[in-house]
Amino acid sequence: MTGGGPADPAGGPHLPGAGLPPGASTETTPGRCPVVVLEDGTWAVRGHAEVLHVATTPEIYSSAARRHRHVPNAMDGEEHRRFRAVVDRHLDDAVIAPLSPMVRRVCDDAAAELLEDGPGARVDALHDLGRQVAVRVQSRWLGWPESLEDELLAWIEDNFAATASGDPLRNAAVAAHFDRIVHEVVQARRDLEARGEPLPDDPTTRLLHDEVEDPDAPGGRRPLTDPELVSMLRNWTSGDLGSIAASVGVVVLRVARDPGLQEELRALAREEERHTEELDAAVDEMLRIDDPFPSNRRVVTRATELAGYPVPEGTPVAINWTAANRDERVFGDPDAYRPRENRAANIVYGAGPHVCPGRLLSTLQIRGALAALLRATTRIAPDPGREPTREAWPSRGWATVPVVLD
């Protein structure tokens, strides 16, 4: 563990001066201790203002900290801008908004399946609703075959288990498995094209035919390479499958534990299309309070200063979105449910050039799953016979969300 003393016993912030922030074992809030040093030397940035500074200063805090080259997540500067433009074309709000009816049908079907045996159904909202919605929406959006859905559901389970294990070989095997899935989808399209058969008009096909700016290419543009294509599709899918399910788990558990909020949102959910703004604000606030997206990594490209501490070049940095979204300097009581007041400062979808490009698609699924479950039920309650369980670090959110549906 790395140096620094405990926070000021009088209750004030830890004061810079020893040259390093306090160690990670210091039990403090993000506002009192916005930066801590982890055992491996990583600087964990927890304060809201400090997180925003790191996220919006890519020339100092580089995203190229990843071991594997992800397109465009592990890119900086002009290279990131060129590839992010490709992503944004496919995830623009004008492109995603028309998916709303499809997402609602998927969510309504998934919710109805949970109640096929009548009231009193005991289900796991994360596994039985969240993961089903995530996989089905992704398959329909991207035009992937339904035959892949069971394999994708099994992959989500394997991915969480591998992450919790901390075993690099196991994680590499799980990542390679997903790459094989994407390769098979892409190759199937290539084979259709080679036979002169028509390709389906969907994002997978459109991405196959898209181009990225490249100053070294004739005309300044070129097709995506297969590794770039696979990396983009992986980023659109592998991370989002688990994230959507985790988010659904968070919001369902919150309404199960808060009957008053549940009734308020059920009334809005009956006319979901008229109340999307209120429902989206509610979802965002529930995710702020219990943020299932823990962190992103950066590396310091030149000596700088953060929260009053000198930071050497090459220092690994972890942006802790979960802690920043609970910074009492910004939100007061971090557990207080205030969707309108807190929405502007909520950074559950990130900030800066790497802000989540798929926010609308994610929101459609999370809101849709919650609204569908509220419409399908008269009561959602915690299961008295089973406690919810947390995901193991470095994942966040819940591993199981057992509830009873009436």
CSV table of C-alpha atoms in Angstrom, one decimal:
chain,number,residue,atom,x,y,z
A,1,MET,CA,0.0,0.0,0.0
A,2,THR,CA,1.2,3.5,-0.8
A,3,GLY,CA,1.7,6.3,1.7
A,4,GLY,CA,-0.3,9.2,2.9
A,5,GLY,CA,-2.0,9.4,6.3
A,6,PRO,CA,-5.6,9.2,7.2
A,7,ALA,CA,-8.1,11.9,6.6
A,8,ASP,CA,-8.1,14.8,9.0
A,9,PRO,CA,-9.9,13.5,12.2
A,10,ALA,CA,-11.7,16.8,12.5
A,11,GLY,CA,-13.6,15.9,9.3
A,12,GLY,CA,-11.9,18.1,6.8
A,13,PRO,CA,-10.3,16.9,3.5
A,14,HIS,CA,-7.0,15.0,3.5
A,15,LEU,CA,-4.5,17.8,2.9
A,16,PRO,CA,-1.8,17.5,0.2
A,17,GLY,CA,1.7,17.8,1.4
A,18,ALA,CA,3.2,14.3,1.7
A,19,GLY,CA,3.7,14.1,-2.0
A,20,LEU,CA,1.2,11.3,-2.5
A,21,PRO,CA,-2.6,10.9,-1.9
A,22,PRO,CA,-3.7,8.6,1.0
A,23,GLY,CA,-3.8,4.9,0.5
A,24,ALA,CA,-6.9,3.2,-0.7
A,25,SER,CA,-7.7,1.8,2.7
A,26,THR,CA,-8.6,5.3,4.0
A,27,GLU,CA,-12.3,5.3,4.7
A,28,THR,CA,-13.4,8.6,3.3
A,29,THR,CA,-16.0,10.1,1.0
A,30,PRO,CA,-15.0,11.2,-2.5
A,31,GLY,CA,-15.4,14.8,-1.4
A,32,ARG,CA,-13.0,14.5,1.5
A,33,CYS,CA,-10.5,12.4,-0.4
A,34,PRO,CA,-10.9,12.8,-4.2
A,35,VAL,CA,-7.8,10.8,-5.1
A,36,VAL,CA,-6.3,7.6,-3.5
A,37,VAL,CA,-3.5,5.4,-4.4
A,38,LEU,CA,-4.2,1.7,-4.9
A,39,GLU,CA,-1.8,-1.1,-3.9
A,40,ASP,CA,-0.5,-1.5,-7.4
A,41,GLY,CA,0.4,2.2,-7.6
A,42,THR,CA,-2.7,3.2,-9.7
A,43,TRP,CA,-4.2,6.6,-8.8
A,44,ALA,CA,-7.9,6.1,-8.3
A,45,VAL,CA,-9.7,9.4,-9.0
A,46,ARG,CA,-12.9,9.6,-7.1
A,47,GLY,CA,-14.0,13.2,-6.8
A,48,HIS,CA,-16.5,14.6,-9.3
A,49,ALA,CA,-14.5,17.6,-10.4
A,50,GLU,CA,-11.3,15.6,-10.5
A,51,VAL,CA,-12.9,12.9,-12.6
A,52,LEU,CA,-14.3,15.5,-15.0
A,53,HIS,CA,-10.8,17.0,-15.3
A,54,VAL,CA,-9.2,13.7,-16.1
A,55,ALA,CA,-11.9,12.6,-18.6
A,56,THR,CA,-11.8,15.9,-20.5
A,57,THR,CA,-8.0,16.3,-20.7
A,58,PRO,CA,-7.0,13.4,-23.0
A,59,GLU,CA,-3.7,15.1,-23.9
A,60,ILE,CA,-2.5,14.5,-20.4
A,61,TYR,CA,-4.6,11.4,-19.4
A,62,SER,CA,-4.3,9.1,-22.3
A,63,SER,CA,-6.8,6.3,-23.1
A,64,ALA,CA,-3.9,4.2,-24.6
A,65,ALA,CA,-3.5,2.6,-21.1
A,66,ARG,CA,-5.3,-0.6,-22.3
A,67,ARG,CA,-3.3,-3.8,-22.9
A,68,HIS,CA,-5.4,-4.5,-26.0
A,69,ARG,CA,-6.1,-2.0,-28.8
A,70,HIS,CA,-9.8,-1.3,-28.7
A,71,VAL,CA,-11.3,0.8,-31.6
A,72,PRO,CA,-11.9,3.7,-30.7
A,73,ASN,CA,-11.8,3.3,-26.9
A,74,ALA,CA,-8.0,3.0,-26.6
A,75,MET,CA,-7.2,5.8,-29.0
A,76,ASP,CA,-6.5,9.5,-28.4
A,77,GLY,CA,-6.6,12.8,-30.3
A,78,GLU,CA,-7.0,12.8,-34.1
A,79,GLU,CA,-6.9,9.0,-34.4
A,80,HIS,CA,-9.8,8.8,-31.9
A,81,ARG,CA,-11.7,11.5,-33.6
A,82,ARG,CA,-11.6,9.7,-37.0
A,83,PHE,CA,-12.8,6.4,-35.7
A,84,ARG,CA,-15.3,7.9,-33.2
A,85,ALA,CA,-16.9,9.6,-36.2
A,86,VAL,CA,-17.6,6.2,-37.7
A,87,VAL,CA,-19.2,5.0,-34.4
A,88,ASP,CA,-21.3,8.2,-34.1
A,89,ARG,CA,-22.8,7.8,-37.6
A,90,HIS,CA,-24.3,4.5,-36.5
A,91,LEU,CA,-25.3,5.5,-33.0
A,92,ASP,CA,-26.7,9.0,-33.8
A,93,ASP,CA,-30.0,9.7,-32.0
A,94,ALA,CA,-31.7,10.1,-35.3
A,95,VAL,CA,-30.6,6.6,-36.3
A,96,ILE,CA,-31.4,5.0,-32.9
A,97,ALA,CA,-34.7,6.7,-32.0
A,98,PRO,CA,-36.8,4.7,-34.6
A,99,LEU,CA,-35.7,1.5,-32.8
A,100,SER,CA,-38.0,2.4,-29.9
A,101,PRO,CA,-41.1,0.3,-31.0
A,102,MET,CA,-38.9,-2.8,-31.5
A,103,VAL,CA,-37.2,-2.3,-28.1
A,104,ARG,CA,-40.6,-1.9,-26.4
A,105,ARG,CA,-41.9,-5.1,-28.0
A,106,VAL,CA,-38.9,-7.0,-26.8
A,107,CYS,CA,-39.3,-5.7,-23.3
A,108,ASP,CA,-43.0,-6.4,-23.1
A,109,ASP,CA,-42.5,-9.9,-24.4
A,110,ALA,CA,-39.7,-10.5,-21.8
A,111,ALA,CA,-41.8,-9.2,-19.0
A,112,ALA,CA,-44.8,-11.2,-20.0
A,113,GLU,CA,-42.7,-14.4,-20.0
A,114,LEU,CA,-41.9,-13.9,-16.4
A,115,LEU,CA,-45.6,-13.9,-15.4
A,116,GLU,CA,-46.7,-16.9,-17.6
A,117,ASP,CA,-47.5,-18.9,-14.5
A,118,GLY,CA,-49.5,-16.1,-12.9
A,119,PRO,CA,-48.9,-13.8,-9.8
A,120,GLY,CA,-46.3,-14.7,-7.2
A,121,ALA,CA,-43.5,-15.4,-9.8
A,122,ARG,CA,-40.1,-15.6,-8.2
A,123,VAL,CA,-37.5,-14.4,-10.7
A,124,ASP,CA,-34.0,-12.9,-10.9
A,125,ALA,CA,-34.6,-9.5,-12.6
A,126,LEU,CA,-31.0,-9.3,-13.8
A,127,HIS,CA,-30.8,-12.8,-15.4
A,128,ASP,CA,-34.4,-13.3,-16.4
A,129,LEU,CA,-35.2,-9.8,-17.6
A,130,GLY,CA,-32.0,-7.7,-18.0
A,131,ARG,CA,-29.9,-10.2,-19.9
A,132,GLN,CA,-32.8,-11.4,-22.1
A,133,VAL,CA,-33.6,-7.8,-23.1
A,134,ALA,CA,-29.9,-7.0,-23.8
A,135,VAL,CA,-29.3,-10.0,-26.0
A,136,ARG,CA,-32.6,-9.9,-27.9
A,137,VAL,CA,-32.4,-6.1,-28.6
A,138,GLN,CA,-28.8,-6.4,-29.7
A,139,SER,CA,-29.6,-9.3,-32.1
A,140,ARG,CA,-32.5,-7.5,-33.7
A,141,TRP,CA,-30.7,-4.2,-34.0
A,142,LEU,CA,-27.6,-5.6,-35.5
A,143,GLY,CA,-29.4,-8.3,-37.6
A,144,TRP,CA,-27.6,-11.2,-35.9
A,145,PRO,CA,-29.3,-14.6,-36.0
A,146,GLU,CA,-31.6,-15.6,-33.1
A,147,SER,CA,-29.6,-18.9,-33.0
A,148,LEU,CA,-26.8,-16.9,-31.4
A,149,GLU,CA,-28.9,-15.8,-28.4
A,150,ASP,CA,-28.2,-18.8,-26.2
A,151,GLU,CA,-24.5,-18.6,-26.9
A,152,LEU,CA,-24.5,-14.9,-26.1
A,153,LEU,CA,-26.3,-15.5,-22.8
A,154,ALA,CA,-23.8,-18.1,-21.8
A,155,TRP,CA,-21.0,-15.8,-22.8
A,156,ILE,CA,-22.2,-13.1,-20.4
A,157,GLU,CA,-22.1,-15.6,-17.6
A,158,ASP,CA,-18.6,-16.7,-18.5
A,159,ASN,CA,-17.4,-13.1,-18.9
A,160,PHE,CA,-18.5,-12.1,-15.4
A,161,ALA,CA,-17.0,-15.3,-13.9
A,162,ALA,CA,-13.7,-14.7,-15.7
A,163,THR,CA,-13.6,-11.0,-14.6
A,164,ALA,CA,-14.2,-12.0,-11.0
A,165,SER,CA,-11.5,-14.7,-11.1
A,166,GLY,CA,-8.8,-12.2,-12.0
A,167,ASP,CA,-7.2,-14.9,-14.2
A,168,PRO,CA,-5.6,-13.3,-17.3
A,169,LEU,CA,-5.7,-16.6,-19.2
A,170,ARG,CA,-9.4,-17.1,-18.4
A,171,ASN,CA,-10.2,-13.5,-19.4
A,172,ALA,CA,-8.3,-13.9,-22.6
A,173,ALA,CA,-10.1,-17.1,-23.5
A,174,VAL,CA,-13.5,-15.4,-22.9
A,175,ALA,CA,-12.5,-12.4,-25.1
A,176,ALA,CA,-11.3,-14.7,-27.8
A,177,HIS,CA,-14.6,-16.6,-27.7
A,178,PHE,CA,-16.5,-13.3,-28.3
A,179,ASP,CA,-14.2,-12.4,-31.1
A,180,ARG,CA,-15.0,-15.7,-32.8
A,181,ILE,CA,-18.7,-15.0,-32.5
A,182,VAL,CA,-18.2,-11.6,-34.2
A,183,HIS,CA,-15.8,-13.1,-36.9
A,184,GLU,CA,-18.5,-15.7,-37.8
A,185,VAL,CA,-21.2,-13.0,-38.2
A,186,VAL,CA,-18.9,-10.9,-40.3
A,187,GLN,CA,-17.7,-13.8,-42.4
A,188,ALA,CA,-21.3,-14.9,-43.1
A,189,ARG,CA,-21.9,-11.4,-44.6
A,190,ARG,CA,-18.7,-11.6,-46.6
A,191,ASP,CA,-19.8,-15.0,-48.0
A,192,LEU,CA,-23.2,-13.7,-49.0
A,193,GLU,CA,-21.4,-10.8,-50.8
A,194,ALA,CA,-19.0,-13.2,-52.6
A,195,ARG,CA,-22.0,-15.2,-53.9
A,196,GLY,CA,-23.6,-12.0,-55.2
A,197,GLU,CA,-26.6,-12.4,-52.8
A,198,PRO,CA,-28.3,-9.4,-51.3
A,199,LEU,CA,-27.1,-8.4,-47.8
A,200,PRO,CA,-29.6,-7.4,-45.1
A,201,ASP,CA,-29.9,-3.7,-44.5
A,202,ASP,CA,-28.7,-3.5,-40.9
A,203,PRO,CA,-25.9,-1.9,-38.9
A,204,THR,CA,-23.6,-4.9,-39.4
A,205,THR,CA,-23.8,-4.6,-43.2
A,206,ARG,CA,-23.6,-0.8,-43.1
A,207,LEU,CA,-20.4,-1.0,-40.9
A,208,LEU,CA,-18.9,-3.5,-43.4
A,209,HIS,CA,-19.3,-0.9,-46.1
A,210,ASP,CA,-18.3,2.2,-44.1
A,211,GLU,CA,-15.1,4.1,-44.4
A,212,VAL,CA,-12.8,5.9,-42.0
A,213,GLU,CA,-10.8,9.0,-42.7
A,214,ASP,CA,-7.2,8.2,-43.4
A,215,PRO,CA,-4.8,11.0,-44.6
A,216,ASP,CA,-2.5,8.3,-46.1
A,217,ALA,CA,-5.2,6.6,-48.1
A,218,PRO,CA,-6.2,7.6,-51.7
A,219,GLY,CA,-8.9,10.2,-51.4
A,220,GLY,CA,-8.3,10.5,-47.7
A,221,ARG,CA,-10.7,7.6,-46.8
A,222,ARG,CA,-10.5,3.8,-46.7
A,223,PRO,CA,-12.6,0.8,-45.7
A,224,LEU,CA,-12.3,-0.5,-42.2
A,225,THR,CA,-10.0,-3.5,-41.8
A,226,ASP,CA,-11.4,-6.7,-40.4
A,227,PRO,CA,-9.6,-6.2,-37.0
A,228,GLU,CA,-11.1,-2.7,-36.8
A,229,LEU,CA,-14.5,-3.9,-37.8
A,230,VAL,CA,-14.4,-6.7,-35.2
A,231,SER,CA,-13.2,-4.4,-32.5
A,232,MET,CA,-16.0,-1.9,-33.1
A,233,LEU,CA,-18.6,-4.6,-33.1
A,234,ARG,CA,-17.1,-6.1,-29.9
A,235,ASN,CA,-17.2,-2.7,-28.2
A,236,TRP,CA,-20.9,-2.2,-29.3
A,237,THR,CA,-21.9,-5.6,-28.0
A,238,SER,CA,-19.7,-7.4,-25.4
A,239,GLY,CA,-19.6,-4.6,-22.9
A,240,ASP,CA,-23.1,-3.5,-23.4
A,241,LEU,CA,-24.6,-6.9,-22.9
A,242,GLY,CA,-23.4,-7.1,-19.3
A,243,SER,CA,-23.9,-3.3,-18.7
A,244,ILE,CA,-27.6,-3.3,-19.8
A,245,ALA,CA,-28.4,-6.3,-17.6
A,246,ALA,CA,-26.5,-4.8,-14.6
A,247,SER,CA,-28.5,-1.5,-15.0
A,248,VAL,CA,-31.8,-3.3,-15.2
A,249,GLY,CA,-30.9,-5.1,-12.0
A,250,VAL,CA,-30.1,-1.8,-10.3
A,251,VAL,CA,-33.4,-0.1,-11.2
A,252,VAL,CA,-35.7,-3.1,-10.6
A,253,LEU,CA,-34.1,-3.6,-7.1
A,254,ARG,CA,-34.6,0.1,-6.3
A,255,VAL,CA,-38.3,0.1,-7.2
A,256,ALA,CA,-38.8,-3.2,-5.4
A,257,ARG,CA,-37.4,-1.6,-2.2
A,258,ASP,CA,-39.3,1.6,-2.6
A,259,PRO,CA,-43.1,1.0,-3.1
A,260,GLY,CA,-43.8,4.7,-3.3
A,261,LEU,CA,-41.4,5.3,-6.1
A,262,GLN,CA,-42.7,2.1,-7.7
A,263,GLU,CA,-46.2,3.4,-7.8
A,264,GLU,CA,-45.1,6.8,-9.1
A,265,LEU,CA,-43.2,5.2,-12.0
A,266,ARG,CA,-45.9,2.6,-12.7
A,267,ALA,CA,-48.3,5.4,-13.4
A,268,LEU,CA,-45.8,7.0,-15.8
A,269,ALA,CA,-45.0,3.6,-17.4
A,270,ARG,CA,-48.7,3.1,-18.4
A,271,GLU,CA,-48.1,5.9,-21.0
A,272,GLU,CA,-44.4,5.4,-21.5
A,273,GLU,CA,-44.2,7.3,-24.8
A,274,ARG,CA,-45.7,10.4,-23.1
A,275,HIS,CA,-43.4,10.3,-20.1
A,276,THR,CA,-40.1,9.3,-21.5
A,277,GLU,CA,-38.3,12.3,-20.1
A,278,GLU,CA,-39.5,11.7,-16.5
A,279,LEU,CA,-38.8,7.9,-16.8
A,280,ASP,CA,-35.3,8.6,-18.2
A,281,ALA,CA,-34.5,11.0,-15.4
A,282,ALA,CA,-35.6,8.4,-12.9
A,283,VAL,CA,-33.5,5.7,-14.5
A,284,ASP,CA,-30.4,8.0,-14.6
A,285,GLU,CA,-30.8,8.9,-11.0
A,286,MET,CA,-31.2,5.4,-9.8
A,287,LEU,CA,-28.0,4.5,-11.7
A,288,ARG,CA,-26.2,7.5,-10.2
A,289,ILE,CA,-27.0,6.3,-6.7
A,290,ASP,CA,-25.9,2.8,-7.5
A,291,ASP,CA,-23.6,3.1,-10.5
A,292,PRO,CA,-22.8,-0.2,-12.1
A,293,PHE,CA,-20.1,1.2,-14.4
A,294,PRO,CA,-17.1,1.3,-12.0
A,295,SER,CA,-14.1,2.7,-13.8
A,296,ASN,CA,-12.0,3.4,-16.9
A,297,ARG,CA,-8.2,3.5,-17.1
A,298,ARG,CA,-5.9,6.2,-18.3
A,299,VAL,CA,-2.1,6.8,-18.2
A,300,VAL,CA,-0.4,10.2,-17.5
A,301,THR,CA,1.5,11.4,-20.6
A,302,ARG,CA,3.5,14.2,-18.9
A,303,ALA,CA,4.1,15.4,-15.3
A,304,THR,CA,1.1,17.2,-14.0
A,305,GLU,CA,-0.9,18.0,-10.8
A,306,LEU,CA,-4.1,16.5,-9.6
A,307,ALA,CA,-6.1,17.5,-6.5
A,308,GLY,CA,-3.0,19.4,-5.3
A,309,TYR,CA,-0.6,16.4,-5.7
A,310,PRO,CA,2.2,16.2,-8.3
A,311,VAL,CA,1.6,13.3,-10.7
A,312,PRO,CA,4.6,11.8,-12.5
A,313,GLU,CA,4.6,10.9,-16.2
A,314,GLY,CA,3.6,7.3,-16.7
A,315,THR,CA,1.4,7.1,-13.7
A,316,PRO,CA,-1.6,4.7,-14.2
A,317,VAL,CA,-4.9,6.4,-13.4
A,318,ALA,CA,-8.4,4.8,-12.8
A,319,ILE,CA,-11.4,7.0,-13.2
A,320,ASN,CA,-13.9,5.9,-10.6
A,321,TRP,CA,-17.3,6.9,-12.0
A,322,THR,CA,-19.2,5.2,-9.2
A,323,ALA,CA,-17.5,7.3,-6.5
A,324,ALA,CA,-17.7,10.5,-8.5
A,325,ASN,CA,-21.4,10.1,-8.9
A,326,ARG,CA,-21.7,10.1,-5.1
A,327,ASP,CA,-19.4,13.1,-4.4
A,328,GLU,CA,-21.2,14.9,-1.5
A,329,ARG,CA,-19.7,18.2,-2.7
A,330,VAL,CA,-21.9,18.0,-5.7
A,331,PHE,CA,-24.9,15.8,-4.7
A,332,GLY,CA,-25.2,16.4,-0.9
A,333,ASP,CA,-26.6,13.2,0.5
A,334,PRO,CA,-25.5,10.8,-2.3
A,335,ASP,CA,-28.4,8.4,-1.5
A,336,ALA,CA,-31.1,11.0,-1.8
A,337,TYR,CA,-33.3,10.4,-4.8
A,338,ARG,CA,-33.5,13.8,-6.7
A,339,PRO,CA,-33.7,13.1,-10.4
A,340,ARG,CA,-34.4,16.7,-11.5
A,341,GLU,CA,-31.8,18.3,-9.3
A,342,ASN,CA,-29.0,15.9,-9.9
A,343,ARG,CA,-29.4,15.1,-13.6
A,344,ALA,CA,-27.1,17.8,-15.0
A,345,ALA,CA,-24.2,16.6,-12.9
A,346,ASN,CA,-24.8,12.9,-13.4
A,347,ILE,CA,-21.9,11.3,-15.2
A,348,VAL,CA,-23.1,7.7,-15.4
A,349,TYR,CA,-22.5,7.7,-19.1
A,350,GLY,CA,-19.0,9.3,-18.8
A,351,ALA,CA,-17.7,12.6,-20.0
A,352,GLY,CA,-15.2,14.1,-22.4
A,353,PRO,CA,-14.3,12.7,-25.9
A,354,HIS,CA,-15.0,9.1,-24.7
A,355,VAL,CA,-18.5,9.8,-23.4
A,356,CYS,CA,-20.7,6.8,-24.2
A,357,PRO,CA,-21.9,7.1,-27.8
A,358,GLY,CA,-24.7,4.5,-27.2
A,359,ARG,CA,-26.5,6.4,-24.5
A,360,LEU,CA,-29.9,6.5,-26.2
A,361,LEU,CA,-29.8,2.8,-27.2
A,362,SER,CA,-28.9,1.9,-23.6
A,363,THR,CA,-31.6,4.2,-22.2
A,364,LEU,CA,-34.2,2.7,-24.5
A,365,GLN,CA,-33.4,-0.8,-23.1
A,366,ILE,CA,-33.1,0.1,-19.4
A,367,ARG,CA,-36.2,2.3,-19.4
A,368,GLY,CA,-38.1,-0.1,-21.6
A,369,ALA,CA,-37.3,-3.1,-19.4
A,370,LEU,CA,-38.4,-1.3,-16.2
A,371,ALA,CA,-41.5,0.2,-17.8
A,372,ALA,CA,-42.6,-3.1,-19.2
A,373,LEU,CA,-42.2,-4.9,-15.9
A,374,LEU,CA,-44.2,-2.1,-14.1
A,375,ARG,CA,-47.0,-2.4,-16.7
A,376,ALA,CA,-47.1,-6.2,-16.4
A,377,THR,CA,-47.3,-6.2,-12.6
A,378,THR,CA,-49.3,-4.7,-9.7
A,379,ARG,CA,-46.4,-5.2,-7.3
A,380,ILE,CA,-42.7,-5.9,-7.4
A,381,ALA,CA,-41.2,-6.9,-4.1
A,382,PRO,CA,-37.8,-8.2,-2.8
A,383,ASP,CA,-37.9,-12.0,-2.5
A,384,PRO,CA,-38.1,-12.7,1.2
A,385,GLY,CA,-36.3,-16.0,0.8
A,386,ARG,CA,-33.3,-14.8,-1.2
A,387,GLU,CA,-31.0,-11.8,-0.6
A,388,PRO,CA,-29.6,-10.0,-3.6
A,389,THR,CA,-25.9,-10.5,-4.1
A,390,ARG,CA,-23.2,-8.0,-5.3
A,391,GLU,CA,-20.9,-8.6,-8.2
A,392,ALA,CA,-17.3,-9.2,-7.2
A,393,TRP,CA,-14.7,-6.5,-7.9
A,394,PRO,CA,-13.7,-5.3,-10.5
A,395,SER,CA,-17.3,-5.6,-11.7
A,396,ARG,CA,-20.0,-3.5,-10.1
A,397,GLY,CA,-23.7,-3.6,-9.5
A,398,TRP,CA,-25.6,-6.8,-8.6
A,399,ALA,CA,-24.9,-10.4,-9.4
A,400,THR,CA,-28.4,-11.5,-8.5
A,401,VAL,CA,-31.6,-9.5,-8.0
A,402,PRO,CA,-34.3,-11.9,-6.7
A,403,VAL,CA,-37.8,-10.4,-6.7
A,404,VAL,CA,-41.4,-11.5,-6.5
A,405,LEU,CA,-43.9,-10.3,-9.1
A,406,ASP,CA,-47.7,-9.9,-8.6
